[in-house]
PDB file of C-alpha atoms in Angstrom:
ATOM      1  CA  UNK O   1      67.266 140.597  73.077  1.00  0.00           C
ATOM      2  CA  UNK O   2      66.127 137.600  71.718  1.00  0.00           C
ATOM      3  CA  UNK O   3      64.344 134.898  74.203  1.00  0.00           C
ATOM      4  CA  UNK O   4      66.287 131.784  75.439  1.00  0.00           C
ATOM      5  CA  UNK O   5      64.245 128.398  75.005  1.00  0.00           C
ATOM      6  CA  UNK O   6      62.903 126.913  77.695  1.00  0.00           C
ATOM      7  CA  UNK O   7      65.028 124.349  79.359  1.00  0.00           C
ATOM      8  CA  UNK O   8      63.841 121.582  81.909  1.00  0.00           C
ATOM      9  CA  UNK O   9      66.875 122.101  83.649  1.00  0.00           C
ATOM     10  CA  UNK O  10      69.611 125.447  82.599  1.00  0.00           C
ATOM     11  CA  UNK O  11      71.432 125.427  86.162  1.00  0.00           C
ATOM     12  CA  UNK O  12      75.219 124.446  85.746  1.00  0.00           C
ATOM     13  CA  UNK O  13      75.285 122.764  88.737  1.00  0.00           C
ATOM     14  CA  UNK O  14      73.132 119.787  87.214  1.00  0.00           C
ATOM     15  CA  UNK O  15      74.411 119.006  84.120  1.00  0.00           C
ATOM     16  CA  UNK O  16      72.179 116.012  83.169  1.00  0.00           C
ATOM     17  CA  UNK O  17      72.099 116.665  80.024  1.00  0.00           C
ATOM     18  CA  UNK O  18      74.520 114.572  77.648  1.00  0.00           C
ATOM     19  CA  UNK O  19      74.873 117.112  75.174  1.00  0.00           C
ATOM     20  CA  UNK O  20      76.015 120.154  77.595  1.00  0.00           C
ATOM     21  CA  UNK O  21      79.166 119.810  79.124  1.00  0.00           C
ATOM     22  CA  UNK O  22      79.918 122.194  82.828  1.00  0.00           C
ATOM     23  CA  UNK O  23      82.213 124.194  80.529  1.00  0.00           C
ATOM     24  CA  UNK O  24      79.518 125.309  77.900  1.00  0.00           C
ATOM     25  CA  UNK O  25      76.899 125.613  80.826  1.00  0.00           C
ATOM     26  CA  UNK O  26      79.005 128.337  82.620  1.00  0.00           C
ATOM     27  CA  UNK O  27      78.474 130.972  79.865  1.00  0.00           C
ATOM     28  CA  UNK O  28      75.139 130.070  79.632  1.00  0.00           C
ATOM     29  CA  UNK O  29      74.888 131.206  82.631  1.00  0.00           C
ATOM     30  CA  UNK O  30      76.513 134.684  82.176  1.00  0.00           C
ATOM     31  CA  UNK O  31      73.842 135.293  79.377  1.00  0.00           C
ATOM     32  CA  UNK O  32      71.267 134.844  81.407  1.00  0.00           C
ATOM     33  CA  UNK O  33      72.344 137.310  83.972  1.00  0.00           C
ATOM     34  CA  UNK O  34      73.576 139.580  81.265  1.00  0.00           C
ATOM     35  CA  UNK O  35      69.916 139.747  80.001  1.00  0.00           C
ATOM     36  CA  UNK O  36      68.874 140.716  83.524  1.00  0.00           C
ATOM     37  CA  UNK O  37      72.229 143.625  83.651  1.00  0.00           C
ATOM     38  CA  UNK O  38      70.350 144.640  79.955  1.00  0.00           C
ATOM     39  CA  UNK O  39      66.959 144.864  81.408  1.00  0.00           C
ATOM     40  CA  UNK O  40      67.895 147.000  84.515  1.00  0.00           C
ATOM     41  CA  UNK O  41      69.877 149.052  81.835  1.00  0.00           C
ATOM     42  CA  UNK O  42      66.945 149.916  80.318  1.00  0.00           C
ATOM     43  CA  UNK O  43      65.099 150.993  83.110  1.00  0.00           C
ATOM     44  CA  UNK O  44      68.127 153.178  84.629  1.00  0.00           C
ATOM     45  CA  UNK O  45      68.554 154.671  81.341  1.00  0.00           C
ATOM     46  CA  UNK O  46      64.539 156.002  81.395  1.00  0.00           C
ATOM     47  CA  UNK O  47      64.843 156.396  84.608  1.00  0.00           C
ATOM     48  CA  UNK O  48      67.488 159.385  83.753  1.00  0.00           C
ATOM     49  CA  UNK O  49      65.663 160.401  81.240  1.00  0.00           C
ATOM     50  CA  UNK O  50      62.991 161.081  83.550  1.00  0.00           C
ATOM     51  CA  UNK O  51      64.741 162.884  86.041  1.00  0.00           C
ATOM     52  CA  UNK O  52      66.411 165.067  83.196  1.00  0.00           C
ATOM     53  CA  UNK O  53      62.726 166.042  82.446  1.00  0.00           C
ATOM     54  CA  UNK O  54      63.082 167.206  86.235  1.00  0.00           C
ATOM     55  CA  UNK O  55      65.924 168.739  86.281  1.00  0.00           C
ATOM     56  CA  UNK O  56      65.007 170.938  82.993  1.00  0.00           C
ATOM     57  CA  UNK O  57      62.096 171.930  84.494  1.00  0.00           C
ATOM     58  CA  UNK O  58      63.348 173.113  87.780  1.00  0.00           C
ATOM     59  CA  UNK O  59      66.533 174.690  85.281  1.00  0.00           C
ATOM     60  CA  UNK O  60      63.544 176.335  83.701  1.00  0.00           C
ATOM     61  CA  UNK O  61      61.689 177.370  86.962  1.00  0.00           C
ATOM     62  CA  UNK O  62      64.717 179.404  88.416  1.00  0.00           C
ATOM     63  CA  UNK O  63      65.679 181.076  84.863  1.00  0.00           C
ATOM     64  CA  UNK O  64      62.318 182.491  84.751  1.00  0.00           C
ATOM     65  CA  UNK O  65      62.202 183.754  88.432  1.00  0.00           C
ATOM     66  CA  UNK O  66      65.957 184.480  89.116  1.00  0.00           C
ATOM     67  CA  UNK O  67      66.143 182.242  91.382  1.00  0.00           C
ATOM     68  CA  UNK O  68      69.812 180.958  92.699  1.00  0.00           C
ATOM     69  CA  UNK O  69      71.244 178.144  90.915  1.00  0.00           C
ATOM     70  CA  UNK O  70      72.559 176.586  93.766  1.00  0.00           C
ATOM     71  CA  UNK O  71      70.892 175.441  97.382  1.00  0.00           C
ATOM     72  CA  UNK O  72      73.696 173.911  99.430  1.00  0.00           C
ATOM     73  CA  UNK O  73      71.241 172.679 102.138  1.00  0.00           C
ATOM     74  CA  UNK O  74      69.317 170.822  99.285  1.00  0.00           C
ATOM     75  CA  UNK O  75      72.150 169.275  98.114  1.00  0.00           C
ATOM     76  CA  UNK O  76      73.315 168.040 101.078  1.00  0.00           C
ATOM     77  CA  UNK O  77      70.257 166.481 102.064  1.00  0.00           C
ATOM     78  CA  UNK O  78      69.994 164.813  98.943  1.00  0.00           C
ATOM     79  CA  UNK O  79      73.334 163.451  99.327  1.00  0.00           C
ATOM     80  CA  UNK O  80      72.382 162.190 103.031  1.00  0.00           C
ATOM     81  CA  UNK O  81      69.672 160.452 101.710  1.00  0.00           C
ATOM     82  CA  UNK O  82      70.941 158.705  98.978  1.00  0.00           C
ATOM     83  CA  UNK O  83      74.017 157.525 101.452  1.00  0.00           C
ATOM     84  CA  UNK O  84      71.664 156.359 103.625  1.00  0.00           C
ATOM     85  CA  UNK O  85      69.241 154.395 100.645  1.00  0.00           C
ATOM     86  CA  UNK O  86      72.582 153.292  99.495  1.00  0.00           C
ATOM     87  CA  UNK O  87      73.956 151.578 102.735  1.00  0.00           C
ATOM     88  CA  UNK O  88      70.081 150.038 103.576  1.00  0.00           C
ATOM     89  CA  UNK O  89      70.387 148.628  99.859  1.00  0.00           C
ATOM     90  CA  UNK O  90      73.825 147.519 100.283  1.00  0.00           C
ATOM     91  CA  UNK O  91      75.257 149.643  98.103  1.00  0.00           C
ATOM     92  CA  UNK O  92      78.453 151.705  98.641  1.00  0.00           C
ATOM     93  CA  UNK O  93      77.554 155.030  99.988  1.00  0.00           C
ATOM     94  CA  UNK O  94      80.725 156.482  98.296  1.00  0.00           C
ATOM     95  CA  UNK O  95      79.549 155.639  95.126  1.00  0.00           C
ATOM     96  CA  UNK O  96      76.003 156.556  95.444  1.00  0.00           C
ATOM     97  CA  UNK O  97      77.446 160.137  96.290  1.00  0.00           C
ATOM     98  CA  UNK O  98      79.738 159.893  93.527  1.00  0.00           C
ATOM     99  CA  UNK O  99      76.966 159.118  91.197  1.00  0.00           C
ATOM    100  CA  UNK O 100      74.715 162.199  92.496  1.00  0.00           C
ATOM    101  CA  UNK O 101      77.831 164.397  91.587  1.00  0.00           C
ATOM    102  CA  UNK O 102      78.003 162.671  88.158  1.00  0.00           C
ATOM    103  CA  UNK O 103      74.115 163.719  87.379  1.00  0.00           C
ATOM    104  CA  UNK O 104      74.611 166.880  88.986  1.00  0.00           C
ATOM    105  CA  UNK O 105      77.518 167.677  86.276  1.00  0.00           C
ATOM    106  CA  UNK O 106      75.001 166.622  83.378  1.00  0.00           C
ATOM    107  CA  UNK O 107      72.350 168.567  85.395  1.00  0.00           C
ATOM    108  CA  UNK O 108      74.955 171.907  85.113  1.00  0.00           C
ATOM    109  CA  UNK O 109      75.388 171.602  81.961  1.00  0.00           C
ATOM    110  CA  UNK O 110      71.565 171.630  80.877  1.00  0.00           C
ATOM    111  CA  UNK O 111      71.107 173.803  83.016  1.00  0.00           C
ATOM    112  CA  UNK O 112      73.483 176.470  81.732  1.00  0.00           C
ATOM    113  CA  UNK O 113      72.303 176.084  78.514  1.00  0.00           C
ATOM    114  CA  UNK O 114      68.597 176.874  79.814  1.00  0.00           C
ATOM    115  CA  UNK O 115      70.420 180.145  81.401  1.00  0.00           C
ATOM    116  CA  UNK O 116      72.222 181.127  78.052  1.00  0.00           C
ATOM    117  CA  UNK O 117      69.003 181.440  76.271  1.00  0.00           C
ATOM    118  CA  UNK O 118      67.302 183.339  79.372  1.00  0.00           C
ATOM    119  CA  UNK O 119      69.917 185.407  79.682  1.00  0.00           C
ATOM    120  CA  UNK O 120      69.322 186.960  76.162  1.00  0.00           C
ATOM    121  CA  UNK O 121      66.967 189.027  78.192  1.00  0.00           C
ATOM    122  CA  UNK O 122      68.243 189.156  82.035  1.00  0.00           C
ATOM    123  CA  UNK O 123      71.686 188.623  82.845  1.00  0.00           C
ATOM    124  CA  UNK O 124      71.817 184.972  85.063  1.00  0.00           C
ATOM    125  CA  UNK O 125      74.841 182.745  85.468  1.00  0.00           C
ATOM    126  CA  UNK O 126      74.710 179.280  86.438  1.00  0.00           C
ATOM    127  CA  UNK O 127      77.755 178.267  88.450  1.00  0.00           C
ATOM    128  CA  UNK O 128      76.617 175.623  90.236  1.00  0.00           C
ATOM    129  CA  UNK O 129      72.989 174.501  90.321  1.00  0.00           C
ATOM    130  CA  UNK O 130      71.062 172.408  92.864  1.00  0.00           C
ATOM    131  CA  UNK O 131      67.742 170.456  91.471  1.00  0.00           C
TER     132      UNK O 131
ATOM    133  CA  UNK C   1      55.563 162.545 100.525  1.00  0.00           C
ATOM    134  CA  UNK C   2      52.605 164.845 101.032  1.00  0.00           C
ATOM    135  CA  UNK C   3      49.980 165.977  98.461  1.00  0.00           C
ATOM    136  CA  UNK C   4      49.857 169.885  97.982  1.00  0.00           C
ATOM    137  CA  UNK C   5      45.631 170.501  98.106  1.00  0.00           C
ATOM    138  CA  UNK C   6      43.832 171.053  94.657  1.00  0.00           C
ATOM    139  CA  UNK C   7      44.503 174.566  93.155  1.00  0.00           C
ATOM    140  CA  UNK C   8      42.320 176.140  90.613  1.00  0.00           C
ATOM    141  CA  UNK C   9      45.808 177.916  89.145  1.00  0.00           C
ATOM    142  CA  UNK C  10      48.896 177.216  90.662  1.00  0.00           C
ATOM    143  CA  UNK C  11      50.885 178.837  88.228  1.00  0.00           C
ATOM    144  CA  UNK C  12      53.206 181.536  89.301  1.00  0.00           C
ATOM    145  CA  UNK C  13      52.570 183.592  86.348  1.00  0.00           C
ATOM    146  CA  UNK C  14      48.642 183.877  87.694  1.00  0.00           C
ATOM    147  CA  UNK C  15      48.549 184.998  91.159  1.00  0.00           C
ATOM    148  CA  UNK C  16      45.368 185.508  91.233  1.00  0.00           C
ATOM    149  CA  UNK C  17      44.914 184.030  94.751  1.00  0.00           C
ATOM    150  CA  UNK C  18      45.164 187.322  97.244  1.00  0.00           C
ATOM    151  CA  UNK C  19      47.153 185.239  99.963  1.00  0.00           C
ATOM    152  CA  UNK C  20      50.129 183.700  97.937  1.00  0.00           C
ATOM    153  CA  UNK C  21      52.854 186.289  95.836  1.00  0.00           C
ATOM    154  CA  UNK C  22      54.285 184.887  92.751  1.00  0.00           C
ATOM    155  CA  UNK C  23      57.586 184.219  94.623  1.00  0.00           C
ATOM    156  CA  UNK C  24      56.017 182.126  97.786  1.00  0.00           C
ATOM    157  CA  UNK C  25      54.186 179.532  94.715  1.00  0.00           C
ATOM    158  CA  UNK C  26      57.726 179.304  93.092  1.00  0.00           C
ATOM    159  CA  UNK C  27      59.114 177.493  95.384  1.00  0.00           C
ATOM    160  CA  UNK C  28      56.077 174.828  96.116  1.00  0.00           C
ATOM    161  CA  UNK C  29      55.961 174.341  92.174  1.00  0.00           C
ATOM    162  CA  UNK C  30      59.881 173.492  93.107  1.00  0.00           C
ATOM    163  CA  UNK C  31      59.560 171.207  96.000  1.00  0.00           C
ATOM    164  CA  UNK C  32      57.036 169.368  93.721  1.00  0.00           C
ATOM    165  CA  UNK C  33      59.239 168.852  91.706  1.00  0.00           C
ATOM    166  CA  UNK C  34      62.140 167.951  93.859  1.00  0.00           C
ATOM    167  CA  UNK C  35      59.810 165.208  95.650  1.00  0.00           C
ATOM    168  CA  UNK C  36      59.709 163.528  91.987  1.00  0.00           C
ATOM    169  CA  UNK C  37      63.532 163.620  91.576  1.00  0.00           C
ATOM    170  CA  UNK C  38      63.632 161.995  95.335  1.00  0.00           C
ATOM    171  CA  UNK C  39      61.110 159.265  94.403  1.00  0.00           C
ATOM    172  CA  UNK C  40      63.430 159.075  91.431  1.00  0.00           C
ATOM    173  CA  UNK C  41      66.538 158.631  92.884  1.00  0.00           C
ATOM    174  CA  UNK C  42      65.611 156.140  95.170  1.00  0.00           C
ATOM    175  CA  UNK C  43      64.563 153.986  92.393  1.00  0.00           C
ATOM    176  CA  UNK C  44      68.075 154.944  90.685  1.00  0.00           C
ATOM    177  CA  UNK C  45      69.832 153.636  93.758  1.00  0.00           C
ATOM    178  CA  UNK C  46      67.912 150.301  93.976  1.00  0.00           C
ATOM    179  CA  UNK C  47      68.164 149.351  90.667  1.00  0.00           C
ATOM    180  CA  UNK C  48      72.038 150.386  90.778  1.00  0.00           C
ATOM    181  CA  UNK C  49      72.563 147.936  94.184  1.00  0.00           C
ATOM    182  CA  UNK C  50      70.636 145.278  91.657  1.00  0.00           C
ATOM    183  CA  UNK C  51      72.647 145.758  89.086  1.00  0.00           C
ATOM    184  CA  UNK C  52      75.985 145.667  90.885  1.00  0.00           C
ATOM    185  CA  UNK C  53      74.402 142.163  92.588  1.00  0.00           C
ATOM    186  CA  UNK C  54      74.197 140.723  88.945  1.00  0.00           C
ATOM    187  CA  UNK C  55      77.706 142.018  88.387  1.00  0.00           C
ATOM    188  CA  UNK C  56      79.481 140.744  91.183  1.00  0.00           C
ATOM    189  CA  UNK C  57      77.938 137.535  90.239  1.00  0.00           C
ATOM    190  CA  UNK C  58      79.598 137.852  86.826  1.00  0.00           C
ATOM    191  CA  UNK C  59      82.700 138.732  88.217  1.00  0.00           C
ATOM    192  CA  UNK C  60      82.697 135.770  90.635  1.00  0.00           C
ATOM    193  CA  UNK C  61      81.746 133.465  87.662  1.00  0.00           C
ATOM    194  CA  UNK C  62      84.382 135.043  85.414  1.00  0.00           C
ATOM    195  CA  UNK C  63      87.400 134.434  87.994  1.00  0.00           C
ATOM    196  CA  UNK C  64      85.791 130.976  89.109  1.00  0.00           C
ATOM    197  CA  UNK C  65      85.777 129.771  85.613  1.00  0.00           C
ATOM    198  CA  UNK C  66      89.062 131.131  84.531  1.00  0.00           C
ATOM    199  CA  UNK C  67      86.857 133.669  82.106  1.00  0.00           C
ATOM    200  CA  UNK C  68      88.618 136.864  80.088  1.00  0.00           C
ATOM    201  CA  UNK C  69      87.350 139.506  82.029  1.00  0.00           C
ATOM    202  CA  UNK C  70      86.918 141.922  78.818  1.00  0.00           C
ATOM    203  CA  UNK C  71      84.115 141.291  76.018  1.00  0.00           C
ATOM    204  CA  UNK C  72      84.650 143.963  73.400  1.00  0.00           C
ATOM    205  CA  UNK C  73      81.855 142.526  71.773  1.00  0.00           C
ATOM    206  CA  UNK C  74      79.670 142.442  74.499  1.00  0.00           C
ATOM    207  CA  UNK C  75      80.773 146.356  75.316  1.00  0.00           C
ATOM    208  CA  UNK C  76      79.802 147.282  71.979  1.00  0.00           C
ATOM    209  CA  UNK C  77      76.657 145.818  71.665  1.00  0.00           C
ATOM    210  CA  UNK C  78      75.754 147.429  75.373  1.00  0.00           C
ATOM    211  CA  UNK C  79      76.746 150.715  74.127  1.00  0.00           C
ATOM    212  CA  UNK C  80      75.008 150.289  71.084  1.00  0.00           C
ATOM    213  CA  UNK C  81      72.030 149.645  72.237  1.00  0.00           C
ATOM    214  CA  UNK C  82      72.186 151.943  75.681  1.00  0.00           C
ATOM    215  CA  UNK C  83      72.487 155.127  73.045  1.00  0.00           C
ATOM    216  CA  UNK C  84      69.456 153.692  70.771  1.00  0.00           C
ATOM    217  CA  UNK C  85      67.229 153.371  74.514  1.00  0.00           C
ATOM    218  CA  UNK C  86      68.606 157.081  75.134  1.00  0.00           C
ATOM    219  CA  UNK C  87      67.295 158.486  71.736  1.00  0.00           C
ATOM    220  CA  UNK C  88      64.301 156.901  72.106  1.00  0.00           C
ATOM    221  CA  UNK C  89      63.712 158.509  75.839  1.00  0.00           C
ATOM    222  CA  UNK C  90      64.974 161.776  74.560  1.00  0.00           C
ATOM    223  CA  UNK C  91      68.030 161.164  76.511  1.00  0.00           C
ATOM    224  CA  UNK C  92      71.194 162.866  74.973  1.00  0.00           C
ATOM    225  CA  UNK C  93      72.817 159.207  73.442  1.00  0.00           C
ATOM    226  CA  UNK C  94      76.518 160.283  74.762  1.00  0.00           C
ATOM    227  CA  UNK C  95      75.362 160.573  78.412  1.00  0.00           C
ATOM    228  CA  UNK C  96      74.271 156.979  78.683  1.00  0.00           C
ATOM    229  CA  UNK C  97      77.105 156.333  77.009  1.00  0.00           C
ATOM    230  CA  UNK C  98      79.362 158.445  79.547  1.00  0.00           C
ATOM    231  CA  UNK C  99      76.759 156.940  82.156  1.00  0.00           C
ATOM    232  CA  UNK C 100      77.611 153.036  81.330  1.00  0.00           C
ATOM    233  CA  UNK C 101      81.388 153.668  81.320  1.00  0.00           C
ATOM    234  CA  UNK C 102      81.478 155.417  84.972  1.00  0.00           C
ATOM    235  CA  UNK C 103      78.879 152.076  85.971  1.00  0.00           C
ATOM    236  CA  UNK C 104      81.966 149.668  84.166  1.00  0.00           C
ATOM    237  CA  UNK C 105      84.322 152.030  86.499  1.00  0.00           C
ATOM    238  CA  UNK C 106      82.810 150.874  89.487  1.00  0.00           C
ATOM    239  CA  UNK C 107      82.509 147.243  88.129  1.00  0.00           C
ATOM    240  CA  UNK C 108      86.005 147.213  87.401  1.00  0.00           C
ATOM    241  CA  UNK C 109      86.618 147.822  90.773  1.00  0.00           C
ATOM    242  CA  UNK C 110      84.617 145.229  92.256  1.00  0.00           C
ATOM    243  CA  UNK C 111      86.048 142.455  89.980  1.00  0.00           C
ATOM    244  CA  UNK C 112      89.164 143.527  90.737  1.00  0.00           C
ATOM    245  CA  UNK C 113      88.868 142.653  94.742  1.00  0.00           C
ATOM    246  CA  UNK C 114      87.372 139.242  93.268  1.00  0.00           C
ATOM    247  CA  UNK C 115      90.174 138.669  91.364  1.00  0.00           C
ATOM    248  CA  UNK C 116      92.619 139.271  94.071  1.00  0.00           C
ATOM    249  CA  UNK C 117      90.620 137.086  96.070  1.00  0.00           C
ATOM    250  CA  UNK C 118      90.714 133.988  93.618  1.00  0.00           C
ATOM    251  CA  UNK C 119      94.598 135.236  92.442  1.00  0.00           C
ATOM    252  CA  UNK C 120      95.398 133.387  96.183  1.00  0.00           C
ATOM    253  CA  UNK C 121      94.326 130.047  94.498  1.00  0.00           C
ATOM    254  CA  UNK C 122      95.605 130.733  90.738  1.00  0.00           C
ATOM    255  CA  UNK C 123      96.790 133.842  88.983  1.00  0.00           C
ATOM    256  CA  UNK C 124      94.072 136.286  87.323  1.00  0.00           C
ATOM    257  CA  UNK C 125      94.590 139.773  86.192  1.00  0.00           C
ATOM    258  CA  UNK C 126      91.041 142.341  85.963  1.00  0.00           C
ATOM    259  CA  UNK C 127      92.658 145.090  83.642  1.00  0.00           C
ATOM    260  CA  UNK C 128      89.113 145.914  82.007  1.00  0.00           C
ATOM    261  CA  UNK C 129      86.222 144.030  82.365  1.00  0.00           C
ATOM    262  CA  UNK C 130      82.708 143.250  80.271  1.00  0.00           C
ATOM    263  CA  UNK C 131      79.528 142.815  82.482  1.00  0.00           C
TER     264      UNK C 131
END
């Protein structure tokens, strides 16, 4: 991303200067949030990749010790809290629940990979998995 | 969240401490774990109700202005550079692609109540839309 020049005055709403018309402002202004959507991209994207570092771990954790896959009361807890993060950070609950279940998939899918190369040695299956 | 007290060797495959089994340190390695993933999420979730803010803002600017609401450029240069972030983080690159479109799911959703809202004033359509 490449850095805007400083402006005296980059609001649309005060289009003093001659050479910038409302009409050119108003994308300006959509960069400018874009580059903040890009930045908070960035950070949710090694933000995943830091709970995927997690999630492997705990994939590898049960693997090794046999443990279950899946813990129903931990996931619903987890989706209790993130509903309830969600709604305090005005968020839609629905889709903070939907997004759990959209990691969890990813999560499954590691995650039976993890068991396929245990299971070399000890039968496991990973149906559904809980992190 | 609550720090577990300083073990010489916490490892399960060690269990050299008389009063804890191999299978009762499992699951504390796990719950130290799963604290992380909480901490994790929560950040997840704030950053997603931020970047939703700076969307709805787009959206809102987009119908105001009587703006396209799809940037195929845009959407390729996001995708482009979401999967070069990934690779970098050790993130499998067509996850945060998969990730971005179900984020542009929800997006599309949101600028398509804005949308119906302005359509009262003057007609606008949302079929796909660029953040």
């Amino acid at each position: 991303m490449t850095e805007r020049p400083e402006q005296p005055q980059s609001s649309p709403a005060a289009p003093n200067n001659p050479g910038e018309s409302p009409a050119a402002s108003v994308p300006e202004e959509l960069l400018e949030i874009r580059r903040s959507i890009d930045n908070i991209d960035a950070a949710l994207i090694h933000l995943l990749a830091e709970r995927f570092n997690h999630t492997q771990r705990v994939g590898r954790l049960k693997a090794r010790h046999g443990l279950p896959p899946a813990d129903p009361e931990r996931e619903a807890l987890q989706i209790a809290r993130l509903r309830t993060l969600a709604g305090h950070a005005d968020l839609d609950p629905d889709f903070a629940e939907k997004f759990l279940g959209f990691l969890v998939e990813e999560v499954i899918r590691h995650h039976r990979a993890i068991a396929r190369e245990e299971a070399s040695g000890r039968g496991s299956d990973a149906g559904t998995v809980t992190d």
